[in-house]
PDB file of C-alpha atoms and ligand atoms in Angstrom:
ATOM      1  CA  UNK U 216     119.640 102.176 102.742  1.00  0.00           C
ATOM      2  CA  UNK U 217     117.055 102.365 100.117  1.00  0.00           C
ATOM      3  CA  UNK U 218     115.501 105.660 100.694  1.00  0.00           C
ATOM      4  CA  UNK U 219     113.343 106.932  98.215  1.00  0.00           C
ATOM      5  CA  UNK U 220     112.676 110.535  97.201  1.00  0.00           C
ATOM      6  CA  UNK U 221     109.219 110.295  96.829  1.00  0.00           C
ATOM      7  CA  UNK U 222     106.211 112.182  95.148  1.00  0.00           C
ATOM      8  CA  UNK U 223     103.698 112.012  98.095  1.00  0.00           C
ATOM      9  CA  UNK U 224     100.648 113.720  99.626  1.00  0.00           C
ATOM     10  CA  UNK U 225     101.066 117.156 100.148  1.00  0.00           C
ATOM     11  CA  UNK U 226     103.029 118.131 103.252  1.00  0.00           C
ATOM     12  CA  UNK U 227     104.115 114.676 104.090  1.00  0.00           C
ATOM     13  CA  UNK U 228     107.921 113.781 103.875  1.00  0.00           C
ATOM     14  CA  UNK U 229     109.133 110.636 102.427  1.00  0.00           C
ATOM     15  CA  UNK U 230     110.344 108.083 105.019  1.00  0.00           C
ATOM     16  CA  UNK U 231     113.196 105.496 104.849  1.00  0.00           C
ATOM     17  CA  UNK U 232     112.561 102.261 103.112  1.00  0.00           C
ATOM     18  CA  UNK U 233     113.792  98.904 102.874  1.00  0.00           C
ATOM     19  CA  UNK U 234     113.642  97.522  99.721  1.00  0.00           C
ATOM     20  CA  UNK U 235     116.534  95.754  98.633  1.00  0.00           C
ATOM     21  CA  UNK U 236     119.985  94.378 100.261  1.00  0.00           C
ATOM     22  CA  UNK U 237     121.834  95.512  97.438  1.00  0.00           C
ATOM     23  CA  UNK U 238     123.179  99.070  98.370  1.00  0.00           C
ATOM     24  CA  UNK U 239     122.598  98.557 102.127  1.00  0.00           C
ATOM     25  CA  UNK U 240     125.584  99.262 104.259  1.00  0.00           C
ATOM     26  CA  UNK U 241     126.891  96.555 106.291  1.00  0.00           C
ATOM     27  CA  UNK U 242     126.745  98.567 109.383  1.00  0.00           C
ATOM     28  CA  UNK U 243     123.088  99.202 109.052  1.00  0.00           C
ATOM     29  CA  UNK U 244     122.207  95.452 108.340  1.00  0.00           C
ATOM     30  CA  UNK U 245     124.275  94.558 111.357  1.00  0.00           C
ATOM     31  CA  UNK U 246     122.597  97.224 113.436  1.00  0.00           C
ATOM     32  CA  UNK U 247     118.971  95.699 112.273  1.00  0.00           C
ATOM     33  CA  UNK U 248     120.657  91.934 113.296  1.00  0.00           C
ATOM     34  CA  UNK U 249     121.776  93.357 116.880  1.00  0.00           C
ATOM     35  CA  UNK U 250     118.280  94.891 117.187  1.00  0.00           C
ATOM     36  CA  UNK U 251     116.463  91.523 116.269  1.00  0.00           C
ATOM     37  CA  UNK U 252     118.436  89.844 119.074  1.00  0.00           C
ATOM     38  CA  UNK U 253     117.631  92.496 121.420  1.00  0.00           C
ATOM     39  CA  UNK U 254     114.278  92.160 120.926  1.00  0.00           C
ATOM     40  CA  UNK U 255     114.364  88.680 121.078  1.00  0.00           C
ATOM     41  CA  UNK U 256     115.900  88.757 124.550  1.00  0.00           C
ATOM     42  CA  UNK U 257     112.983  91.270 125.522  1.00  0.00           C
ATOM     43  CA  UNK U 258     115.233  94.299 125.915  1.00  0.00           C
ATOM     44  CA  UNK U 259     113.393  96.588 123.349  1.00  0.00           C
ATOM     45  CA  UNK U 260     110.813  97.462 120.679  1.00  0.00           C
ATOM     46  CA  UNK U 261     107.165  96.616 121.992  1.00  0.00           C
ATOM     47  CA  UNK U 262     105.737 100.057 122.405  1.00  0.00           C
ATOM     48  CA  UNK U 263     105.556 101.596 118.837  1.00  0.00           C
ATOM     49  CA  UNK U 264     102.220 103.256 117.624  1.00  0.00           C
ATOM     50  CA  UNK U 265     101.482 103.685 114.096  1.00  0.00           C
ATOM     51  CA  UNK U 266      99.583 101.932 111.192  1.00  0.00           C
ATOM     52  CA  UNK U 267     101.223  99.162 108.915  1.00  0.00           C
ATOM     53  CA  UNK U 268      99.286  98.108 105.659  1.00  0.00           C
ATOM     54  CA  UNK U 269     100.176  94.651 104.467  1.00  0.00           C
ATOM     55  CA  UNK U 270      99.760  94.856 100.325  1.00  0.00           C
ATOM     56  CA  UNK U 271     100.256  91.251  99.271  1.00  0.00           C
ATOM     57  CA  UNK U 272      99.444  91.003  95.555  1.00  0.00           C
ATOM     58  CA  UNK U 273     101.402  87.399  95.474  1.00  0.00           C
ATOM     59  CA  UNK U 274     100.311  84.435  97.425  1.00  0.00           C
ATOM     60  CA  UNK U 275     101.891  84.162 100.854  1.00  0.00           C
ATOM     61  CA  UNK U 276     101.722  82.293 104.162  1.00  0.00           C
ATOM     62  CA  UNK U 277     104.431  82.420 106.277  1.00  0.00           C
ATOM     63  CA  UNK U 278     105.997  85.949 105.263  1.00  0.00           C
ATOM     64  CA  UNK U 279     102.734  87.666 105.642  1.00  0.00           C
ATOM     65  CA  UNK U 280     101.836  86.208 108.937  1.00  0.00           C
ATOM     66  CA  UNK U 281     105.291  87.050 110.013  1.00  0.00           C
ATOM     67  CA  UNK U 282     104.977  90.547 109.123  1.00  0.00           C
ATOM     68  CA  UNK U 283     101.426  90.650 110.919  1.00  0.00           C
ATOM     69  CA  UNK U 284     102.731  88.893 114.119  1.00  0.00           C
ATOM     70  CA  UNK U 285     105.907  91.312 113.880  1.00  0.00           C
ATOM     71  CA  UNK U 286     103.672  94.456 113.593  1.00  0.00           C
ATOM     72  CA  UNK U 287     101.417  93.376 116.318  1.00  0.00           C
ATOM     73  CA  UNK U 288     103.966  92.665 118.787  1.00  0.00           C
ATOM     74  CA  UNK U 289     105.672  95.937 118.182  1.00  0.00           C
ATOM     75  CA  UNK U 290     102.389  97.524 119.132  1.00  0.00           C
ATOM     76  CA  UNK U 291     101.276  98.583 115.603  1.00  0.00           C
ATOM     77  CA  UNK U 292      97.784  98.633 114.180  1.00  0.00           C
ATOM     78  CA  UNK U 293      97.916  96.246 111.317  1.00  0.00           C
ATOM     79  CA  UNK U 294      95.643  96.178 108.171  1.00  0.00           C
ATOM     80  CA  UNK U 295      95.774  93.500 105.513  1.00  0.00           C
ATOM     81  CA  UNK U 296      94.913  94.746 102.133  1.00  0.00           C
ATOM     82  CA  UNK U 297      92.716  91.928 100.376  1.00  0.00           C
ATOM     83  CA  UNK U 298      93.836  92.633  96.726  1.00  0.00           C
ATOM     84  CA  UNK U 299      91.563  90.173  95.339  1.00  0.00           C
ATOM     85  CA  UNK U 300      88.546  92.093  96.790  1.00  0.00           C
ATOM     86  CA  UNK U 301      89.936  95.682  96.482  1.00  0.00           C
ATOM     87  CA  UNK U 302      89.666  98.261  93.432  1.00  0.00           C
ATOM     88  CA  UNK U 303      92.953  96.631  92.013  1.00  0.00           C
ATOM     89  CA  UNK U 304      90.738  93.732  90.787  1.00  0.00           C
ATOM     90  CA  UNK U 305      88.791  96.670  88.993  1.00  0.00           C
ATOM     91  CA  UNK U 306      91.712  97.698  87.198  1.00  0.00           C
ATOM     92  CA  UNK U 307      93.235 100.439  89.184  1.00  0.00           C
ATOM     93  CA  UNK U 308      96.876 100.903  88.727  1.00  0.00           C
ATOM     94  CA  UNK U 309      99.472 100.318  91.474  1.00  0.00           C
ATOM     95  CA  UNK U 310     100.149 103.766  91.967  1.00  0.00           C
ATOM     96  CA  UNK U 311      96.761 104.732  92.423  1.00  0.00           C
ATOM     97  CA  UNK U 312      95.867 102.093  94.678  1.00  0.00           C
ATOM     98  CA  UNK U 313      99.038 103.581  96.932  1.00  0.00           C
ATOM     99  CA  UNK U 314      97.914 107.198  96.679  1.00  0.00           C
ATOM    100  CA  UNK U 315      94.762 105.929  97.889  1.00  0.00           C
ATOM    101  CA  UNK U 316      96.397 104.157 100.933  1.00  0.00           C
ATOM    102  CA  UNK U 317      98.699 106.897 101.591  1.00  0.00           C
ATOM    103  CA  UNK U 318      95.624 109.321 102.361  1.00  0.00           C
ATOM    104  CA  UNK U 319      94.758 106.857 105.185  1.00  0.00           C
ATOM    105  CA  UNK U 320      97.968 107.878 106.597  1.00  0.00           C
ATOM    106  CA  UNK U 321     100.083 104.441 107.029  1.00  0.00           C
ATOM    107  CA  UNK U 322     103.481 104.604 108.654  1.00  0.00           C
ATOM    108  CA  UNK U 323     104.927 101.472 107.085  1.00  0.00           C
ATOM    109  CA  UNK U 324     103.419  99.768 103.960  1.00  0.00           C
ATOM    110  CA  UNK U 325     104.450  95.762 103.270  1.00  0.00           C
ATOM    111  CA  UNK U 326     104.463  95.224  99.602  1.00  0.00           C
ATOM    112  CA  UNK U 327     104.737  91.752  97.751  1.00  0.00           C
ATOM    113  CA  UNK U 328     104.605  91.953  93.916  1.00  0.00           C
ATOM    114  CA  UNK U 329     104.955  89.504  91.063  1.00  0.00           C
ATOM    115  CA  UNK U 330     106.795  92.643  89.430  1.00  0.00           C
ATOM    116  CA  UNK U 331     110.893  93.603  90.020  1.00  0.00           C
ATOM    117  CA  UNK U 332     110.652  97.028  91.316  1.00  0.00           C
ATOM    118  CA  UNK U 333     107.053  97.450  92.663  1.00  0.00           C
ATOM    119  CA  UNK U 334     108.110  98.407  96.156  1.00  0.00           C
ATOM    120  CA  UNK U 335     109.880 101.310  94.369  1.00  0.00           C
ATOM    121  CA  UNK U 336     106.695 102.374  92.805  1.00  0.00           C
ATOM    122  CA  UNK U 337     105.068 102.036  96.003  1.00  0.00           C
ATOM    123  CA  UNK U 338     107.427 104.222  97.779  1.00  0.00           C
ATOM    124  CA  UNK U 339     107.389 106.872  94.939  1.00  0.00           C
ATOM    125  CA  UNK U 340     103.650 107.377  95.858  1.00  0.00           C
ATOM    126  CA  UNK U 341     103.439 107.324  99.675  1.00  0.00           C
ATOM    127  CA  UNK U 342     105.204 109.015 102.575  1.00  0.00           C
ATOM    128  CA  UNK U 343     105.082 105.815 104.524  1.00  0.00           C
ATOM    129  CA  UNK U 344     108.174 103.517 105.118  1.00  0.00           C
ATOM    130  CA  UNK U 345     108.239 100.655 102.406  1.00  0.00           C
ATOM    131  CA  UNK U 346     109.600  97.084 103.082  1.00  0.00           C
ATOM    132  CA  UNK U 347     109.769  95.041 100.256  1.00  0.00           C
ATOM    133  CA  UNK U 348     108.393  91.501 101.158  1.00  0.00           C
ATOM    134  CA  UNK U 349     109.257  89.962  97.706  1.00  0.00           C
ATOM    135  CA  UNK U 350     109.195  91.516  94.376  1.00  0.00           C
ATOM    136  CA  UNK U 351     109.528  88.976  91.325  1.00  0.00           C
ATOM    137  CA  UNK U 352     112.561  87.448  91.229  1.00  0.00           C
ATOM    138  CA  UNK U 353     114.383  90.542  92.174  1.00  0.00           C
ATOM    139  CA  UNK U 354     114.618  90.531  96.421  1.00  0.00           C
ATOM    140  CA  UNK U 355     113.312  89.509  99.426  1.00  0.00           C
ATOM    141  CA  UNK U 356     115.728  91.466 101.912  1.00  0.00           C
ATOM    142  CA  UNK U 357     113.754  90.680 105.342  1.00  0.00           C
ATOM    143  CA  UNK U 358     114.454  86.818 104.096  1.00  0.00           C
ATOM    144  CA  UNK U 359     118.032  87.722 104.104  1.00  0.00           C
ATOM    145  CA  UNK U 360     118.215  89.254 107.571  1.00  0.00           C
ATOM    146  CA  UNK U 361     116.365  86.289 109.239  1.00  0.00           C
ATOM    147  CA  UNK U 362     118.910  84.130 107.418  1.00  0.00           C
ATOM    148  CA  UNK U 363     121.669  85.766 108.435  1.00  0.00           C
ATOM    149  CA  UNK U 364     120.260  85.741 112.132  1.00  0.00           C
ATOM    150  CA  UNK U 365     119.820  81.975 111.852  1.00  0.00           C
ATOM    151  CA  UNK U 366     123.336  81.544 110.854  1.00  0.00           C
ATOM    152  CA  UNK U 367     124.610  84.022 113.471  1.00  0.00           C
ATOM    153  CA  UNK U 368     122.773  81.782 116.405  1.00  0.00           C
ATOM    154  CA  UNK U 369     123.912  78.548 115.201  1.00  0.00           C
ATOM    155  CA  UNK U 370     127.447  79.341 114.641  1.00  0.00           C
ATOM    156  CA  UNK U 371     127.293  81.431 117.897  1.00  0.00           C
ATOM    157  CA  UNK U 372     128.897  84.462 116.365  1.00  0.00           C
ATOM    158  CA  UNK U 373     128.433  88.017 117.293  1.00  0.00           C
ATOM    159  CA  UNK U 374     127.766  90.260 114.385  1.00  0.00           C
ATOM    160  CA  UNK U 375     127.320  90.202 110.588  1.00  0.00           C
ATOM    161  CA  UNK U 376     131.114  90.430 109.797  1.00  0.00           C
ATOM    162  CA  UNK U 377     131.707  87.192 111.543  1.00  0.00           C
ATOM    163  CA  UNK U 378     130.061  85.325 108.895  1.00  0.00           C
ATOM    164  CA  UNK U 379     133.205  86.210 106.951  1.00  0.00           C
ATOM    165  CA  UNK U 380     134.840  82.853 105.569  1.00  0.00           C
ATOM    166  CA  UNK U 381     131.580  80.657 106.269  1.00  0.00           C
ATOM    167  CA  UNK U 382     131.254  78.311 102.949  1.00  0.00           C
ATOM    168  CA  UNK U 383     127.443  78.778 102.121  1.00  0.00           C
ATOM    169  CA  UNK U 384     126.208  76.560  98.723  1.00  0.00           C
ATOM    170  CA  UNK U 385     123.222  77.655  97.222  1.00  0.00           C
ATOM    171  CA  UNK U 386     121.634  74.884  95.552  1.00  0.00           C
ATOM    172  CA  UNK U 387     118.661  75.137  92.895  1.00  0.00           C
ATOM    173  CA  UNK U 388     116.703  77.541  91.168  1.00  0.00           C
ATOM    174  CA  UNK U 389     118.913  80.741  91.506  1.00  0.00           C
ATOM    175  CA  UNK U 390     117.635  82.412  88.275  1.00  0.00           C
ATOM    176  CA  UNK U 391     114.324  82.794  89.575  1.00  0.00           C
ATOM    177  CA  UNK U 392     114.691  83.599  93.090  1.00  0.00           C
ATOM    178  CA  UNK U 393     114.654  86.839  94.676  1.00  0.00           C
ATOM    179  CA  UNK U 394     115.840  85.231  98.107  1.00  0.00           C
ATOM    180  CA  UNK U 395     118.984  83.940  96.388  1.00  0.00           C
ATOM    181  CA  UNK U 396     119.432  87.611  95.173  1.00  0.00           C
ATOM    182  CA  UNK U 397     119.030  89.487  98.390  1.00  0.00           C
ATOM    183  CA  UNK U 398     121.248  86.499 100.407  1.00  0.00           C
ATOM    184  CA  UNK U 399     123.811  86.664  97.891  1.00  0.00           C
ATOM    185  CA  UNK U 400     124.347  90.354  98.240  1.00  0.00           C
ATOM    186  CA  UNK U 401     124.347  90.094 102.262  1.00  0.00           C
ATOM    187  CA  UNK U 402     126.843  87.231 102.425  1.00  0.00           C
ATOM    188  CA  UNK U 403     129.066  89.171  99.733  1.00  0.00           C
ATOM    189  CA  UNK U 404     128.941  91.971 101.940  1.00  0.00           C
ATOM    190  CA  UNK U 405     130.010  89.909 105.016  1.00  0.00           C
ATOM    191  CA  UNK U 406     132.863  88.242 102.957  1.00  0.00           C
ATOM    192  CA  UNK U 407     131.332  84.671 102.983  1.00  0.00           C
ATOM    193  CA  UNK U 408     132.494  82.116 100.475  1.00  0.00           C
ATOM    194  CA  UNK U 409     130.049  81.506  98.191  1.00  0.00           C
ATOM    195  CA  UNK U 410     129.000  78.387  96.006  1.00  0.00           C
ATOM    196  CA  UNK U 411     126.236  78.230  93.052  1.00  0.00           C
ATOM    197  CA  UNK U 412     125.081  74.906  92.490  1.00  0.00           C
ATOM    198  CA  UNK U 413     122.409  73.907  90.014  1.00  0.00           C
ATOM    199  CA  UNK U 414     121.361  72.790  86.322  1.00  0.00           C
ATOM    200  CA  UNK U 415     122.580  75.483  83.664  1.00  0.00           C
ATOM    201  CA  UNK U 416     118.929  76.434  83.375  1.00  0.00           C
ATOM    202  CA  UNK U 417     118.502  77.516  86.841  1.00  0.00           C
ATOM    203  CA  UNK U 418     121.983  79.415  87.053  1.00  0.00           C
ATOM    204  CA  UNK U 419     121.456  83.257  85.984  1.00  0.00           C
ATOM    205  CA  UNK U 420     123.545  84.125  82.685  1.00  0.00           C
ATOM    206  CA  UNK U 421     126.807  85.830  83.371  1.00  0.00           C
ATOM    207  CA  UNK U 422     127.669  84.465  86.589  1.00  0.00           C
ATOM    208  CA  UNK U 423     130.468  82.201  86.212  1.00  0.00           C
ATOM    209  CA  UNK U 424     131.719  84.847  83.985  1.00  0.00           C
ATOM    210  CA  UNK U 425     131.700  87.437  86.452  1.00  0.00           C
ATOM    211  CA  UNK U 426     133.545  85.206  88.644  1.00  0.00           C
ATOM    212  CA  UNK U 427     131.145  83.464  90.764  1.00  0.00           C
ATOM    213  CA  UNK U 428     132.017  79.878  92.095  1.00  0.00           C
ATOM    214  CA  UNK U 429     129.422  77.778  90.033  1.00  0.00           C
ATOM    215  CA  UNK U 430     128.877  74.161  89.824  1.00  0.00           C
ATOM    216  CA  UNK U 431     126.690  72.248  87.852  1.00  0.00           C
ATOM    217  CA  UNK U 432     127.311  69.069  89.824  1.00  0.00           C
ATOM    218  CA  UNK U 433     126.201  68.656  93.545  1.00  0.00           C
ATOM    219  CA  UNK U 434     128.989  66.564  94.702  1.00  0.00           C
ATOM    220  CA  UNK U 435     131.708  69.242  93.956  1.00  0.00           C
ATOM    221  CA  UNK U 436     129.238  71.818  94.818  1.00  0.00           C
ATOM    222  CA  UNK U 437     128.595  70.392  98.279  1.00  0.00           C
ATOM    223  CA  UNK U 438     131.776  68.744  99.497  1.00  0.00           C
ATOM    224  CA  UNK U 439     132.959  70.365 102.689  1.00  0.00           C
ATOM    225  CA  UNK U 440     130.587  73.083 102.903  1.00  0.00           C
ATOM    226  CA  UNK U 441     129.488  74.687 106.048  1.00  0.00           C
ATOM    227  CA  UNK U 442     125.738  75.354 104.925  1.00  0.00           C
ATOM    228  CA  UNK U 443     123.645  74.022 102.097  1.00  0.00           C
ATOM    229  CA  UNK U 444     120.960  76.444 101.449  1.00  0.00           C
ATOM    230  CA  UNK U 445     118.043  75.017  99.335  1.00  0.00           C
ATOM    231  CA  UNK U 446     116.149  76.650  96.877  1.00  0.00           C
ATOM    232  CA  UNK U 447     112.153  75.995  95.845  1.00  0.00           C
ATOM    233  CA  UNK U 448     112.007  75.252  91.930  1.00  0.00           C
ATOM    234  CA  UNK U 449     110.086  78.119  91.060  1.00  0.00           C
ATOM    235  CA  UNK U 450     107.417  76.699  88.804  1.00  0.00           C
ATOM    236  CA  UNK U 451     105.661  80.009  88.518  1.00  0.00           C
ATOM    237  CA  UNK U 452     108.185  82.010  87.153  1.00  0.00           C
ATOM    238  CA  UNK U 453     109.631  79.519  84.672  1.00  0.00           C
ATOM    239  CA  UNK U 454     107.451  80.327  81.655  1.00  0.00           C
ATOM    240  CA  UNK U 455     108.092  76.855  80.374  1.00  0.00           C
ATOM    241  CA  UNK U 456     111.434  76.420  80.256  1.00  0.00           C
ATOM    242  CA  UNK U 457     111.315  73.572  82.993  1.00  0.00           C
ATOM    243  CA  UNK U 458     113.827  70.987  84.150  1.00  0.00           C
ATOM    244  CA  UNK U 459     112.841  67.842  82.553  1.00  0.00           C
ATOM    245  CA  UNK U 460     111.022  66.649  85.413  1.00  0.00           C
ATOM    246  CA  UNK U 461     110.732  66.952  89.494  1.00  0.00           C
ATOM    247  CA  UNK U 462     111.968  63.268  89.850  1.00  0.00           C
ATOM    248  CA  UNK U 463     115.034  63.961  87.735  1.00  0.00           C
ATOM    249  CA  UNK U 464     115.466  67.149  89.777  1.00  0.00           C
ATOM    250  CA  UNK U 465     115.618  65.201  92.884  1.00  0.00           C
ATOM    251  CA  UNK U 466     117.918  62.607  91.333  1.00  0.00           C
ATOM    252  CA  UNK U 467     120.423  65.022  90.391  1.00  0.00           C
ATOM    253  CA  UNK U 468     120.043  67.872  92.847  1.00  0.00           C
ATOM    254  CA  UNK U 469     117.982  66.557  95.734  1.00  0.00           C
ATOM    255  CA  UNK U 470     119.417  66.675  99.416  1.00  0.00           C
ATOM    256  CA  UNK U 471     119.003  63.506 101.069  1.00  0.00           C
ATOM    257  CA  UNK U 472     120.426  62.068 104.288  1.00  0.00           C
ATOM    258  CA  UNK U 473     122.953  59.933 102.543  1.00  0.00           C
ATOM    259  CA  UNK U 474     124.175  62.769 100.361  1.00  0.00           C
ATOM    260  CA  UNK U 475     124.676  65.270 103.172  1.00  0.00           C
ATOM    261  CA  UNK U 476     126.484  62.510 105.163  1.00  0.00           C
ATOM    262  CA  UNK U 477     128.711  61.834 102.386  1.00  0.00           C
ATOM    263  CA  UNK U 478     129.450  65.341 101.258  1.00  0.00           C
ATOM    264  CA  UNK U 479     129.318  67.642 104.210  1.00  0.00           C
ATOM    265  CA  UNK U 480     128.083  65.750 107.238  1.00  0.00           C
ATOM    266  CA  UNK U 481     128.310  68.876 109.541  1.00  0.00           C
ATOM    267  CA  UNK U 482     126.666  71.328 107.036  1.00  0.00           C
ATOM    268  CA  UNK U 483     123.734  73.100 108.225  1.00  0.00           C
ATOM    269  CA  UNK U 484     120.312  72.909 105.951  1.00  0.00           C
ATOM    270  CA  UNK U 485     118.316  75.818 105.209  1.00  0.00           C
ATOM    271  CA  UNK U 486     115.441  76.410 102.668  1.00  0.00           C
ATOM    272  CA  UNK U 487     113.265  79.567 102.570  1.00  0.00           C
ATOM    273  CA  UNK U 488     110.067  77.866 102.305  1.00  0.00           C
ATOM    274  CA  UNK U 489     107.597  76.596 100.991  1.00  0.00           C
ATOM    275  CA  UNK U 490     109.480  73.222 100.483  1.00  0.00           C
ATOM    276  CA  UNK U 491     108.772  70.915  98.023  1.00  0.00           C
ATOM    277  CA  UNK U 492     109.270  67.538  99.982  1.00  0.00           C
ATOM    278  CA  UNK U 493     110.953  65.163  97.746  1.00  0.00           C
ATOM    279  CA  UNK U 494     112.245  67.638  94.975  1.00  0.00           C
ATOM    280  CA  UNK U 495     114.634  69.894  96.880  1.00  0.00           C
ATOM    281  CA  UNK U 496     115.036  67.868 100.106  1.00  0.00           C
ATOM    282  CA  UNK U 497     113.996  64.273 101.375  1.00  0.00           C
ATOM    283  CA  UNK U 498     111.490  64.239 103.862  1.00  0.00           C
ATOM    284  CA  UNK U 499     113.820  62.584 106.164  1.00  0.00           C
ATOM    285  CA  UNK U 500     116.072  65.590 106.441  1.00  0.00           C
ATOM    286  CA  UNK U 501     113.125  67.875 107.621  1.00  0.00           C
ATOM    287  CA  UNK U 502     113.252  66.678 111.138  1.00  0.00           C
ATOM    288  CA  UNK U 503     117.097  66.274 111.319  1.00  0.00           C
ATOM    289  CA  UNK U 504     119.083  68.418 113.844  1.00  0.00           C
ATOM    290  CA  UNK U 505     120.864  70.050 111.242  1.00  0.00           C
ATOM    291  CA  UNK U 506     117.905  71.376 109.181  1.00  0.00           C
ATOM    292  CA  UNK U 507     117.125  75.037 110.415  1.00  0.00           C
ATOM    293  CA  UNK U 508     114.068  75.549 108.563  1.00  0.00           C
ATOM    294  CA  UNK U 509     111.749  75.966 111.666  1.00  0.00           C
ATOM    295  CA  UNK U 510     114.195  78.291 113.087  1.00  0.00           C
ATOM    296  CA  UNK U 511     114.314  80.613 109.835  1.00  0.00           C
ATOM    297  CA  UNK U 512     110.546  81.054 110.457  1.00  0.00           C
ATOM    298  CA  UNK U 513     110.762  81.888 114.185  1.00  0.00           C
ATOM    299  CA  UNK U 514     113.401  84.020 113.382  1.00  0.00           C
ATOM    300  CA  UNK U 515     111.541  85.711 110.564  1.00  0.00           C
ATOM    301  CA  UNK U 516     109.132  87.429 113.403  1.00  0.00           C
ATOM    302  CA  UNK U 517     112.149  89.049 115.350  1.00  0.00           C
ATOM    303  CA  UNK U 518     113.809  90.034 112.199  1.00  0.00           C
ATOM    304  CA  UNK U 519     110.903  91.907 110.843  1.00  0.00           C
ATOM    305  CA  UNK U 520     110.118  93.170 114.166  1.00  0.00           C
ATOM    306  CA  UNK U 521     113.560  94.560 113.961  1.00  0.00           C
ATOM    307  CA  UNK U 522     113.267  96.139 110.576  1.00  0.00           C
ATOM    308  CA  UNK U 523     110.054  97.601 111.308  1.00  0.00           C
ATOM    309  CA  UNK U 524     111.627  99.311 114.672  1.00  0.00           C
ATOM    310  CA  UNK U 525     114.748 100.544 112.770  1.00  0.00           C
ATOM    311  CA  UNK U 526     112.734 102.187 110.006  1.00  0.00           C
ATOM    312  CA  UNK U 527     109.980 103.621 112.692  1.00  0.00           C
ATOM    313  CA  UNK U 528     112.922 104.754 114.565  1.00  0.00           C
ATOM    314  CA  UNK U 529     114.380 106.991 111.685  1.00  0.00           C
ATOM    315  CA  UNK U 530     111.100 108.486 110.583  1.00  0.00           C
ATOM    316  CA  UNK U 531     112.336 111.667 111.859  1.00  0.00           C
ATOM    317  CA  UNK U 532     115.838 111.341 111.484  1.00  0.00           C
ATOM    318  CA  UNK U 533     118.179 111.197 108.373  1.00  0.00           C
ATOM    319  CA  UNK U 534     118.095 107.261 107.437  1.00  0.00           C
ATOM    320  CA  UNK U 535     121.513 105.035 107.257  1.00  0.00           C
TER     321      UNK U 535
HETATM  322  N1  LIG T 168     109.126  82.344 100.006  1.00  0.00           N
HETATM  323  C1  LIG T 168     110.008  82.526  99.547  1.00  0.00           C
HETATM  324  C2  LIG T 168     109.427  83.643  98.299  1.00  0.00           C
HETATM  325  O1  LIG T 168     108.832  84.438  98.759  1.00  0.00           O
HETATM  326  C3  LIG T 168     110.835  81.455  98.503  1.00  0.00           C
HETATM  327  C4  LIG T 168     110.040  80.786  97.740  1.00  0.00           C
HETATM  328  O2  LIG T 168     108.704  81.237  97.169  1.00  0.00           O
HETATM  329  O3  LIG T 168     110.209  79.858  96.956  1.00  0.00           O
HETATM  330  O4  LIG T 168     110.495  84.183  97.595  1.00  0.00           O
END
């Protein structure tokens, strides 16, 4: 799992990292999912010692809070580095910032950055385990873990492999979504049937050619699916190639109760947040029993505790 051969401070060995789902083995992911359930059930995982540094270069509410709560519940000391008031704002490079943090001796660095690949730069400059909390439009691996956990709960299934055959429609700005990339990797590994739904501009180039089940029409994309996974329109990553208007997007791709009932009445609805109400999803669905958004947030803490615990457990061992 994403172990980096790092150039690190003298005398310290590089630790296992979790920077992407791509390249992970299903056994490792399933172990993390089982661990998350055990931790939730009160079985294990509240007696770690160590230092976790949260290094967030991009805005975040739920992910940063979730990592902070997860670390504290495990017993770790957690430090949030305020990037705006750090030396980064004076022009220090990412590598230099990380080397400085590394010299303080963290066990885990959780990093979010607007550039794809930043977690690997961090991992190459520290002996700590690195967890990717979102890098550009590339990956957000802990989101995929918490989403799998949420699906396993609702479908009452024992392991990740039981997601096989589940039909999941991912709707929206897939091209700019790191959540979509991590989830597509995990769901593919599990053998789920995935449909990609959205306007052409929001679908990554080459996906239809590569054999993905692509739909530009919401009706076809959603009909009979088990799960509708909605994505936020990523205004901050679109660099001007916007959909004509948010109202128009909602008219064509927004999920309303009426649409859900007509196309997939038993489907569960997920969204990684933050939600643009009235764009991807109608207000009325936010409190619907089929909407799992709050469960996703709650499971985020258990899933992140499991990832932290899993990595800390392997600090002295060979990684998975
Ligand atoms: N919170 C998720 C992320 O950081 C999803 C989003 O921002 O739309 O990628």
